[in-house]
Coordinates of N, CA and C in Angstrom, one line a residue:
M280 N -77.8 -19.6 78.7 CA -77.5 -21.0 78.2 C -76.3 -21.6 79.0
G281 N -75.3 -20.8 79.3 CA -74.1 -21.2 80.0 C -74.5 -21.6 81.5
L282 N -75.4 -20.9 82.1 CA -75.8 -21.2 83.5 C -76.5 -22.6 83.5
S283 N -77.4 -22.8 82.5 CA -78.1 -24.1 82.5 C -77.2 -25.3 82.3
R284 N -76.1 -25.1 81.6 CA -75.1 -26.1 81.4 C -74.4 -26.4 82.7
I285 N -74.1 -25.4 83.4 CA -73.4 -25.6 84.7 C -74.3 -26.4 85.7
Y286 N -75.6 -26.0 85.7 CA -76.5 -26.8 86.5 C -76.6 -28.2 86.1
F287 N -76.7 -28.5 84.8 CA -76.8 -29.8 84.2 C -75.5 -30.6 84.6
L288 N -74.4 -30.1 84.4 CA -73.1 -30.8 84.7 C -73.0 -31.0 86.2
S289 N -73.4 -30.1 87.0 CA -73.4 -30.3 88.5 C -74.3 -31.4 88.9
A290 N -75.5 -31.5 88.3 CA -76.4 -32.5 88.6 C -75.9 -33.9 88.1
L291 N -75.3 -33.9 87.0 CA -74.7 -35.1 86.4 C -73.6 -35.6 87.3
M292 N -72.7 -34.7 87.7 CA -71.6 -35.1 88.6 C -72.1 -35.6 89.9
L293 N -73.2 -35.1 90.4 CA -73.7 -35.5 91.7 C -74.3 -36.9 91.5
L294 N -74.9 -37.2 90.4 CA -75.4 -38.6 90.2 C -74.3 -39.6 90.0
L295 N -73.1 -39.2 89.4 CA -72.1 -40.1 89.0 C -71.1 -40.3 90.2
T296 N -71.1 -39.4 91.2 CA -70.1 -39.6 92.3 C -70.6 -40.7 93.2
G297 N -69.8 -41.3 94.0 CA -70.2 -42.3 95.0 C -71.2 -41.7 95.9
C298 N -72.4 -42.1 95.8 CA -73.5 -41.5 96.5 C -73.4 -41.7 98.0
S299 N -72.8 -42.8 98.4 CA -72.8 -43.1 99.9 C -71.8 -42.1 100.5
S300 N -70.9 -41.5 99.8 CA -70.0 -40.5 100.4 C -70.8 -39.2 100.7
L301 N -72.0 -39.0 100.2 CA -72.8 -37.8 100.4 C -73.6 -38.0 101.7
L302 N -73.7 -39.1 102.3 CA -74.5 -39.3 103.5 C -73.8 -38.6 104.7
P303 N -74.6 -38.2 105.6 CA -74.0 -37.4 106.8 C -73.2 -38.3 107.7
R304 N -72.2 -37.7 108.3 CA -71.3 -38.4 109.3 C -71.2 -37.4 110.4
G305 N -70.9 -37.9 111.6 CA -70.8 -37.1 112.7 C -70.0 -37.7 113.8
S306 N -69.5 -36.9 114.8 CA -68.8 -37.5 115.9 C -69.1 -36.6 117.1
T307 N -69.1 -37.2 118.3 CA -69.2 -36.6 119.5 C -68.1 -37.0 120.4
E308 N -67.4 -36.0 121.1 CA -66.3 -36.3 121.9 C -66.4 -35.5 123.2
S309 N -66.4 -36.2 124.3 CA -66.3 -35.5 125.6 C -64.8 -35.5 125.9
Q310 N -64.3 -34.3 125.8 CA -62.8 -34.1 125.8 C -62.2 -34.6 127.1
S311 N -61.1 -35.3 126.9 CA -60.3 -35.8 128.0 C -58.9 -36.1 127.4
G312 N -58.0 -36.5 128.3 CA -56.7 -36.9 127.9 C -56.6 -38.3 127.5
F313 N -57.7 -39.0 127.5 CA -57.7 -40.4 127.3 C -58.3 -40.7 125.9
G314 N -57.6 -41.6 125.2 CA -58.0 -42.0 123.8 C -59.0 -43.2 123.8
T315 N -59.0 -44.0 124.9 CA -59.8 -45.2 124.9 C -60.4 -45.3 126.3
F316 N -61.4 -46.2 126.4 CA -62.0 -46.5 127.7 C -60.9 -47.2 128.6
E317 N -60.1 -48.0 128.1 CA -59.1 -48.8 128.8 C -58.1 -47.8 129.4
E318 N -57.7 -46.7 128.7 CA -56.8 -45.8 129.3 C -57.4 -45.0 130.5
A319 N -58.6 -44.7 130.4 CA -59.3 -44.0 131.5 C -59.5 -44.9 132.6
R320 N -59.8 -46.2 132.4 CA -60.0 -47.2 133.4 C -58.7 -47.4 134.2
D321 N -57.6 -47.6 133.4 CA -56.3 -47.8 134.0 C -55.8 -46.6 134.9
A322 N -56.1 -45.4 134.4 CA -55.7 -44.2 135.2 C -56.5 -44.2 136.5
I323 N -57.8 -44.4 136.5 CA -58.6 -44.3 137.7 C -58.2 -45.4 138.7
E324 N -57.8 -46.6 138.1 CA -57.4 -47.7 139.0 C -56.0 -47.4 139.7
R325 N -55.3 -46.5 139.2 CA -54.0 -46.0 139.8 C -54.3 -45.1 141.0
V326 N -55.5 -44.6 141.1 CA -55.9 -43.8 142.3 C -56.1 -44.7 143.5
K327 N -55.3 -44.4 144.5 CA -55.3 -45.3 145.7 C -56.0 -44.5 146.9
P328 N -57.2 -45.1 147.3 CA -57.9 -44.4 148.5 C -56.9 -44.3 149.7
Y329 N -57.1 -43.2 150.3 CA -56.3 -42.8 151.5 C -54.8 -42.6 151.3
E330 N -54.4 -42.6 150.0 CA -53.0 -42.3 149.6 C -52.9 -41.2 148.6
T331 N -53.7 -41.3 147.5 CA -53.7 -40.3 146.5 C -54.3 -39.0 146.9
T332 N -53.6 -37.9 146.6 CA -54.2 -36.6 147.0 C -54.9 -36.0 145.8
V333 N -55.8 -35.0 146.0 CA -56.5 -34.4 145.0 C -55.5 -33.7 144.0
A334 N -54.4 -33.2 144.5 CA -53.4 -32.6 143.7 C -52.8 -33.6 142.7
Q335 N -52.6 -34.8 143.2 CA -52.0 -35.9 142.4 C -52.9 -36.4 141.3
L336 N -54.2 -36.1 141.5 CA -55.2 -36.6 140.5 C -54.9 -35.9 139.1
K337 N -54.4 -34.7 139.1 CA -54.1 -34.0 137.9 C -53.1 -34.8 137.0
E338 N -52.1 -35.3 137.7 CA -51.1 -36.1 137.0 C -51.7 -37.3 136.3
L339 N -52.7 -37.9 136.9 CA -53.4 -39.1 136.4 C -54.4 -38.8 135.3
G340 N -54.7 -37.5 135.1 CA -55.7 -37.1 134.0 C -57.0 -36.7 134.6
F341 N -57.1 -36.5 135.9 CA -58.4 -36.2 136.6 C -58.2 -34.9 137.3
D342 N -58.1 -33.8 136.6 CA -58.0 -32.5 137.2 C -59.3 -32.0 137.6
V343 N -59.6 -31.9 138.9 CA -60.9 -31.5 139.4 C -61.3 -30.1 139.1
L344 N -60.3 -29.2 138.8 CA -60.6 -27.8 138.6 C -60.6 -27.5 137.1
A345 N -59.7 -28.1 136.3 CA -59.5 -27.6 134.9 C -60.0 -28.6 133.9
S346 N -60.3 -29.9 134.3 CA -60.8 -30.8 133.3 C -62.2 -30.5 132.8
A347 N -62.3 -30.7 131.5 CA -63.7 -30.6 130.9 C -64.5 -31.8 131.3
N348 N -65.7 -31.7 131.4 CA -66.6 -32.8 131.7 C -66.4 -33.4 133.1
V349 N -66.2 -32.5 134.1 CA -66.2 -32.9 135.5 C -67.3 -32.2 136.2
R350 N -68.0 -33.0 137.1 CA -69.1 -32.4 137.8 C -68.9 -32.6 139.3
L351 N -69.0 -31.5 140.0 CA -68.9 -31.5 141.4 C -70.3 -31.9 142.0
I352 N -70.3 -33.0 142.7 CA -71.6 -33.5 143.2 C -71.9 -33.0 144.6
P353 N -73.1 -32.4 144.8 CA -73.4 -31.9 146.2 C -73.5 -33.0 147.2
Y354 N -73.3 -32.7 148.4 CA -73.3 -33.7 149.5 C -74.6 -34.5 149.6
P355 N -75.7 -33.9 149.5 CA -77.0 -34.8 149.6 C -77.0 -35.8 148.5
E356 N -76.6 -35.5 147.3 CA -76.6 -36.4 146.2 C -75.5 -37.5 146.4
V357 N -74.4 -37.1 147.0 CA -73.3 -38.1 147.3 C -73.9 -39.2 148.2
V358 N -74.6 -38.8 149.3 CA -75.2 -39.7 150.2 C -76.2 -40.6 149.5
A359 N -77.1 -40.0 148.7 CA -78.1 -40.7 147.9 C -77.5 -41.7 147.0
R360 N -76.3 -41.4 146.4 CA -75.6 -42.3 145.5 C -74.9 -43.4 146.2
L361 N -74.1 -43.1 147.2 CA -73.2 -44.0 147.8 C -73.9 -44.9 148.9
A362 N -75.0 -44.4 149.5 CA -75.7 -45.1 150.6 C -77.2 -45.0 150.4
P363 N -77.7 -45.5 149.2 CA -79.1 -45.2 148.9 C -80.1 -45.9 149.8
N364 N -79.7 -47.0 150.5 CA -80.6 -47.8 151.3 C -80.3 -47.5 152.8
P365 N -81.2 -46.8 153.5 CA -80.9 -46.5 154.9 C -80.9 -47.7 155.8
S366 N -81.4 -48.8 155.3 CA -81.4 -50.0 156.2 C -80.1 -50.7 156.2
V367 N -79.1 -50.4 155.4 CA -77.8 -50.9 155.4 C -77.0 -50.2 156.5
P368 N -76.5 -50.9 157.5 CA -75.7 -50.2 158.5 C -74.5 -49.5 158.0
L369 N -74.1 -48.5 158.6 CA -72.9 -47.7 158.2 C -71.6 -48.6 158.2
A370 N -71.6 -49.5 159.1 CA -70.4 -50.4 159.2 C -70.3 -51.3 158.0
M371 N -71.3 -51.5 157.3 CA -71.3 -52.4 156.1 C -70.8 -51.7 154.9
L372 N -70.7 -50.4 154.9 CA -70.3 -49.7 153.7 C -68.8 -49.7 153.6
D373 N -68.3 -49.4 152.4 CA -66.8 -49.2 152.2 C -66.3 -48.1 153.1
P374 N -65.1 -48.3 153.7 CA -64.6 -47.3 154.6 C -64.5 -45.9 154.1
G375 N -64.2 -45.8 152.8 CA -64.2 -44.4 152.2 C -65.6 -43.8 152.1
I376 N -66.6 -44.6 151.8 CA -67.9 -44.0 151.8 C -68.4 -43.7 153.2
R377 N -68.1 -44.5 154.1 CA -68.4 -44.2 155.5 C -67.8 -42.9 156.0
D378 N -66.5 -42.8 155.7 CA -65.8 -41.6 156.1 C -66.3 -40.3 155.4
C379 N -66.8 -40.5 154.2 CA -67.4 -39.3 153.5 C -68.7 -38.9 154.1
I380 N -69.5 -39.9 154.4 CA -70.8 -39.6 155.1 C -70.6 -39.0 156.4
E381 N -69.6 -39.4 157.2 CA -69.4 -38.9 158.5 C -68.8 -37.5 158.4
A382 N -68.1 -37.2 157.3 CA -67.4 -35.9 157.2 C -68.5 -34.8 156.7
R383 N -69.6 -35.2 156.2 CA -70.7 -34.4 155.8 C -70.2 -33.4 154.7
Q384 N -70.4 -32.1 155.0 CA -70.1 -31.0 154.0 C -68.6 -31.0 153.7
L385 N -67.7 -31.6 154.4 CA -66.3 -31.6 154.1 C -66.0 -32.6 153.0
C386 N -66.9 -33.4 152.7 CA -66.7 -34.5 151.7 C -67.0 -33.9 150.3
R387 N -66.2 -34.1 149.4 CA -66.3 -33.7 148.0 C -66.3 -34.9 147.0
A388 N -67.2 -34.9 146.1 CA -67.3 -35.9 145.1 C -67.2 -35.3 143.7
Y389 N -66.5 -35.9 142.8 CA -66.3 -35.5 141.5 C -66.6 -36.6 140.5
E390 N -67.5 -36.3 139.5 CA -67.9 -37.2 138.5 C -67.2 -36.8 137.2
F391 N -66.5 -37.7 136.6 CA -65.8 -37.4 135.3 C -66.5 -38.2 134.3
S392 N -66.9 -37.6 133.2 CA -67.6 -38.2 132.0 C -66.8 -38.0 130.8
F393 N -66.2 -39.0 130.3 CA -65.4 -39.0 129.0 C -65.9 -39.9 128.0
G394 N -65.6 -39.7 126.8 CA -66.0 -40.6 125.7 C -65.8 -40.1 124.3
R395 N -66.1 -41.0 123.4 CA -66.0 -40.6 122.0 C -67.0 -41.5 121.3
Q396 N -67.8 -40.8 120.4 CA -68.8 -41.6 119.7 C -68.8 -41.1 118.2
N397 N -68.8 -42.0 117.3 CA -68.8 -41.7 115.9 C -70.1 -42.3 115.3
S398 N -70.7 -41.5 114.4 CA -71.9 -42.1 113.7 C -71.8 -41.7 112.2
H399 N -72.2 -42.7 111.4 CA -72.3 -42.4 109.9 C -73.4 -43.3 109.4
R400 N -74.0 -42.7 108.4 CA -75.1 -43.3 107.7 C -74.5 -44.2 106.6
E401 N -75.2 -45.3 106.4 CA -74.8 -46.3 105.4 C -76.0 -46.6 104.5
G402 N -75.8 -47.0 103.3 CA -76.8 -47.4 102.4 C -76.9 -46.5 101.2
S403 N -78.1 -46.6 100.6 CA -78.3 -45.8 99.4 C -78.6 -44.3 99.7
F404 N -77.9 -43.5 99.0 CA -78.0 -42.1 99.2 C -79.5 -41.6 98.9
W405 N -80.1 -42.1 97.8 CA -81.4 -41.7 97.4 C -82.5 -42.2 98.4
A406 N -82.3 -43.4 98.9 CA -83.3 -43.9 99.9 C -83.2 -43.1 101.1
D407 N -82.0 -42.7 101.5 CA -81.8 -41.9 102.7 C -82.3 -40.5 102.4
F408 N -81.9 -39.9 101.3 CA -82.2 -38.5 101.0 C -83.7 -38.3 100.9
L409 N -84.4 -39.3 100.3 CA -85.9 -39.2 100.1 C -86.6 -39.7 101.3
N410 N -85.9 -40.1 102.4 CA -86.5 -40.5 103.7 C -87.2 -41.8 103.6
F411 N -86.8 -42.7 102.7 CA -87.4 -44.0 102.7 C -86.8 -45.0 103.7
R412 N -85.4 -45.0 103.7 CA -84.7 -45.9 104.6 C -83.4 -45.1 105.1
R413 N -83.2 -45.3 106.4 CA -82.0 -44.7 107.0 C -81.4 -45.7 107.9
R414 N -80.1 -45.9 107.7 CA -79.3 -46.8 108.6 C -78.1 -46.0 109.1
T415 N -78.0 -46.0 110.4 CA -76.9 -45.2 111.0 C -76.1 -46.2 111.9
E416 N -74.8 -46.2 111.7 CA -73.9 -47.0 112.5 C -73.2 -46.1 113.5
I417 N -73.3 -46.5 114.8 CA -72.7 -45.7 115.9 C -71.7 -46.6 116.6
S418 N -70.5 -46.0 116.8 CA -69.5 -46.8 117.5 C -68.7 -45.8 118.5
G419 N -68.1 -46.3 119.5 CA -67.3 -45.5 120.4 C -67.2 -46.1 121.8
W420 N -67.1 -45.2 122.8 CA -67.0 -45.6 124.2 C -67.4 -44.5 125.1
K421 N -67.8 -44.8 126.3 CA -68.2 -43.8 127.3 C -67.6 -44.3 128.6
F422 N -67.0 -43.4 129.4 CA -66.4 -43.7 130.7 C -67.0 -42.7 131.7
Q423 N -67.3 -43.2 132.9 CA -67.7 -42.4 134.0 C -66.9 -42.8 135.2
G424 N -66.3 -41.9 135.9 CA -65.5 -42.1 137.0 C -66.0 -41.3 138.2
L425 N -66.0 -41.8 139.4 CA -66.4 -41.1 140.6 C -65.2 -41.1 141.6
I426 N -64.9 -40.0 142.0 CA -63.8 -39.8 143.0 C -64.4 -39.0 144.2
V427 N -64.2 -39.6 145.4 CA -64.7 -38.9 146.6 C -63.5 -38.6 147.5
A428 N -63.4 -37.3 147.9 CA -62.3 -36.9 148.7 C -62.7 -36.0 149.9
R429 N -61.8 -36.0 150.9 CA -62.0 -35.2 152.1 C -60.7 -34.6 152.5
D430 N -60.6 -33.4 152.8 CA -59.3 -32.7 153.2 C -58.2 -33.0 152.2
G431 N -58.5 -33.0 150.9 CA -57.5 -33.1 149.9 C -57.0 -34.5 149.6
V432 N -57.6 -35.5 150.3 CA -57.2 -36.9 150.1 C -58.4 -37.7 149.6
V433 N -58.1 -38.6 148.6 CA -59.1 -39.4 148.0 C -59.5 -40.5 149.0
L434 N -60.8 -40.6 149.2 CA -61.4 -41.7 150.1 C -61.9 -42.9 149.4
F435 N -62.4 -42.6 148.2 CA -63.1 -43.7 147.4 C -63.0 -43.3 146.0
R436 N -63.0 -44.4 145.1 CA -63.0 -44.2 143.7 C -63.7 -45.4 143.1
N437 N -64.4 -45.1 142.0 CA -65.2 -46.1 141.3 C -65.3 -45.7 139.8
H438 N -65.6 -46.6 139.0 CA -65.8 -46.3 137.6 C -66.8 -47.2 136.9
G439 N -67.3 -46.8 135.8 CA -68.2 -47.6 135.0 C -68.3 -47.0 133.6
G440 N -69.2 -47.5 132.8 CA -69.4 -46.9 131.5 C -69.6 -48.0 130.5
E441 N -69.3 -47.7 129.2 CA -69.5 -48.6 128.1 C -68.1 -48.7 127.4
P442 N -67.4 -49.8 127.6 CA -66.1 -49.9 126.9 C -66.1 -49.9 125.4
Q443 N -67.2 -50.5 124.9 CA -67.3 -50.5 123.4 C -68.8 -50.4 123.0
I444 N -69.0 -49.3 122.3 CA -70.4 -49.0 121.8 C -70.4 -49.5 120.3
K445 N -71.4 -50.3 120.0 CA -71.7 -50.7 118.6 C -73.2 -50.8 118.5
Q446 N -73.7 -49.8 117.8 CA -75.2 -49.7 117.6 C -75.5 -49.5 116.2
T447 N -76.7 -50.0 115.8 CA -77.2 -49.7 114.4 C -78.6 -49.2 114.6
E448 N -78.9 -48.0 114.1 CA -80.2 -47.5 114.1 C -80.8 -47.6 112.7
R449 N -82.0 -48.1 112.6 CA -82.7 -48.3 111.3 C -84.0 -47.6 111.4
H450 N -84.3 -46.8 110.4 CA -85.6 -46.1 110.2 C -86.1 -46.4 108.8
S451 N -87.4 -46.9 108.8 CA -88.0 -47.2 107.5 C -89.3 -46.4 107.4
N452 N -89.5 -45.6 106.4 CA -90.7 -44.8 106.1 C -91.3 -45.2 104.8
P453 N -92.3 -46.0 104.7 CA -92.9 -46.5 103.5 C -93.4 -45.3 102.6
L454 N -93.8 -44.2 103.2 CA -94.2 -43.1 102.4 C -93.1 -42.1 102.0
G455 N -91.9 -42.4 102.5 CA -90.7 -41.6 102.1 C -90.9 -40.2 102.5
P456 N -90.7 -39.2 101.6 CA -90.8 -37.8 101.9 C -92.2 -37.4 102.4
L457 N -93.2 -38.2 102.1 CA -94.6 -37.9 102.6 C -94.9 -38.3 104.0
Q458 N -94.0 -39.1 104.6 CA -94.2 -39.7 105.9 C -94.5 -38.6 107.0
P459 N -93.7 -37.5 107.1 CA -94.0 -36.5 108.1 C -95.4 -35.9 107.9
A460 N -95.9 -35.8 106.7 CA -97.2 -35.2 106.5 C -98.3 -36.2 107.0
G461 N -98.0 -37.5 106.8 CA -99.0 -38.5 107.3 C -99.0 -38.5 108.8
E462 N -97.9 -38.4 109.4 CA -97.8 -38.3 110.9 C -98.5 -37.1 111.4
A463 N -98.3 -36.0 110.7 CA -98.9 -34.7 111.2 C -100.5 -34.8 111.0
A464 N -100.9 -35.4 109.9 CA -102.4 -35.6 109.7 C -102.9 -36.5 110.8
G465 N -102.2 -37.6 111.2 CA -102.7 -38.5 112.2 C -102.8 -37.8 113.6
A466 N -101.9 -36.9 113.8 CA -101.9 -36.1 115.1 C -103.1 -35.2 115.1
L467 N -103.5 -34.6 114.0 CA -104.6 -33.7 113.9 C -105.9 -34.5 114.1
I468 N -106.0 -35.7 113.6 CA -107.2 -36.6 113.7 C -107.4 -37.0 115.1
K469 N -106.3 -37.2 115.9 CA -106.4 -37.6 117.3 C -107.0 -36.5 118.2
R470 N -106.9 -35.3 117.8 CA -107.4 -34.2 118.6 C -108.8 -34.2 118.6

């Protein structure tokens, strides 16, 4: 009798609590020393081609050896990225890109990917729990920086990304918890 009361009280508390607080939340972070897109952008803009050394990059937050989320790009991919159209003459390219291509295997390129993304579901707990309606709000930012160097000196730098991510994902399933069964049956019929 005591155990059934505990179950009953637990179920009652679950119903009486703010149901939206029971919806899942999550976050994704590509670790870096930067808290915002603007901080990362400002740091990479302080990198001066033909002046900044690879050793100085660490002070700016771009440690090519110890940073998380840094990718060393192989030379063939560097050429494909920086000079994708062979009909463009070498003289028309940025001097840093041109020097990298001429340096061949001595050229090193580093791609930094940083960001932060938060997601949380909103709406009715029961509609979400029973798979009728789900609404997820996603916010954050993503930064990608490219640094090209030769002999320990930066030749070229560039950046891009998404300064402000604001997305809403909506899913509606008229059959609620039975929706996956209906989709599975449809897949069997197509065979």
